[in-house]
mmCIF file of C-alpha atoms in Angstrom:
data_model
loop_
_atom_site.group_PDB
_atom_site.id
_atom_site.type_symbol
_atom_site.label_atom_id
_atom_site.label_comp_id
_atom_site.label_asym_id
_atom_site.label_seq_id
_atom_site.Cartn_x
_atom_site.Cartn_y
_atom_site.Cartn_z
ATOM 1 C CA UNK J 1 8.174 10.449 -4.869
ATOM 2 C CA UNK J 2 4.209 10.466 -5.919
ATOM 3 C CA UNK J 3 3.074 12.900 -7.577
ATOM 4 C CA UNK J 4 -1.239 13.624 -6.476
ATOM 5 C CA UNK J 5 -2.799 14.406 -10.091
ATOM 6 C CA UNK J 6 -5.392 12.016 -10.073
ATOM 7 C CA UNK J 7 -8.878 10.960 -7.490
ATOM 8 C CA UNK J 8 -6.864 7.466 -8.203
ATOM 9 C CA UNK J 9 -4.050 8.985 -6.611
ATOM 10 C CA UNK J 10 -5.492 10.215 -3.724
ATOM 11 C CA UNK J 11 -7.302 7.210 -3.086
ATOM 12 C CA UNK J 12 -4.191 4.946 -3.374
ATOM 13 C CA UNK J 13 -2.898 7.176 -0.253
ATOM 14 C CA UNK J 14 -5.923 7.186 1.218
ATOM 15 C CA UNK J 15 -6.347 3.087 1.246
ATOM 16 C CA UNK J 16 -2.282 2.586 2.322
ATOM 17 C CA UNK J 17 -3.063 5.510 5.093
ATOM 18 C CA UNK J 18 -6.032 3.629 6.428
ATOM 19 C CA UNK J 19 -4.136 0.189 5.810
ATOM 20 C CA UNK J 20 -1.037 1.396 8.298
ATOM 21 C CA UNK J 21 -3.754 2.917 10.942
ATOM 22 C CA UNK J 22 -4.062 6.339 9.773
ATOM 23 C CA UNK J 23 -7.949 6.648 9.663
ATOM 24 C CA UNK J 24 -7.609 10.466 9.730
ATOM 25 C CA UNK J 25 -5.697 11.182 7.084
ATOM 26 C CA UNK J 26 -7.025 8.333 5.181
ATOM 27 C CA UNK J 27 -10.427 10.279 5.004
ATOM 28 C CA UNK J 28 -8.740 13.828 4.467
ATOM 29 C CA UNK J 29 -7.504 12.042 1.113
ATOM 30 C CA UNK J 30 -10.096 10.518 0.381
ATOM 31 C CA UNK J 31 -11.946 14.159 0.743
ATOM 32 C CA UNK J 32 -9.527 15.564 -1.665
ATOM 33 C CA UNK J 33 -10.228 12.480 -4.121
ATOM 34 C CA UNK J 34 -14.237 13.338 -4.110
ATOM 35 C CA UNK J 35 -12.919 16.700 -4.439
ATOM 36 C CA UNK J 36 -11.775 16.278 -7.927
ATOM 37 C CA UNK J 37 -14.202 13.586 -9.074
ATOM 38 C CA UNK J 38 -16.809 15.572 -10.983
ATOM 39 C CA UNK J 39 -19.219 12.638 -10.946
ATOM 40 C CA UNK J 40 -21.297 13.218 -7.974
ATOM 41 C CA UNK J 41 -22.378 9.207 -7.705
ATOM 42 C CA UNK J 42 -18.269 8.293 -7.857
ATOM 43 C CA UNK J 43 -17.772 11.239 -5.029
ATOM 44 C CA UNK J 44 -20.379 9.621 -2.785
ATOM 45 C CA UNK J 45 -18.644 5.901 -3.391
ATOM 46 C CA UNK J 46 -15.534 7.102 -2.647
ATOM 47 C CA UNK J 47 -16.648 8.932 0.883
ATOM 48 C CA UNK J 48 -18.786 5.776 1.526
ATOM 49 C CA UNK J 49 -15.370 3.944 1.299
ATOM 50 C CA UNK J 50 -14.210 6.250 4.523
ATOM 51 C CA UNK J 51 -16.570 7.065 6.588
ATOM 52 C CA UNK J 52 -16.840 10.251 8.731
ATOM 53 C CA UNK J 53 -17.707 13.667 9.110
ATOM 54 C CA UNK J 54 -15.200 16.368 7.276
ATOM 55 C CA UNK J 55 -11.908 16.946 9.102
ATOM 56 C CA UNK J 56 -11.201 19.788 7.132
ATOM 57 C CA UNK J 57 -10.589 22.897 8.727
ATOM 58 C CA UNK J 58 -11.868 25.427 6.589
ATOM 59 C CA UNK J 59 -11.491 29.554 6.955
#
């Protein structure tokens, strides 16, 4: 089982997500990655990396 304590984490689901055809929830990771990255240039790099507006559904 993996644990998700770590950006790096999130963006090793995000990459095998978007590797099997899961572009969706490849970018909802990757959201949650450039969540907890508190360098703002390393947040943009890792949206860059999945394009897309926000799937989140916030409320």
């Amino acid at each position: 089982m993996q644990s998700f304590n770590r950006p790096s984490d999130y963006m090793d689901a995000a990459r095998e997500m978007a590797d099997t055809g899961r572009p969706t929830l490849a970018r909802l990771l990757a959201e949650e990655a450039a969540d907890l990255t508190p360098d703002p240039d390393g947040k943009a790099r890792i949206l860059a990396e999945f394009p897309g507006a926000s799937l989140r559904q916030e409320g």
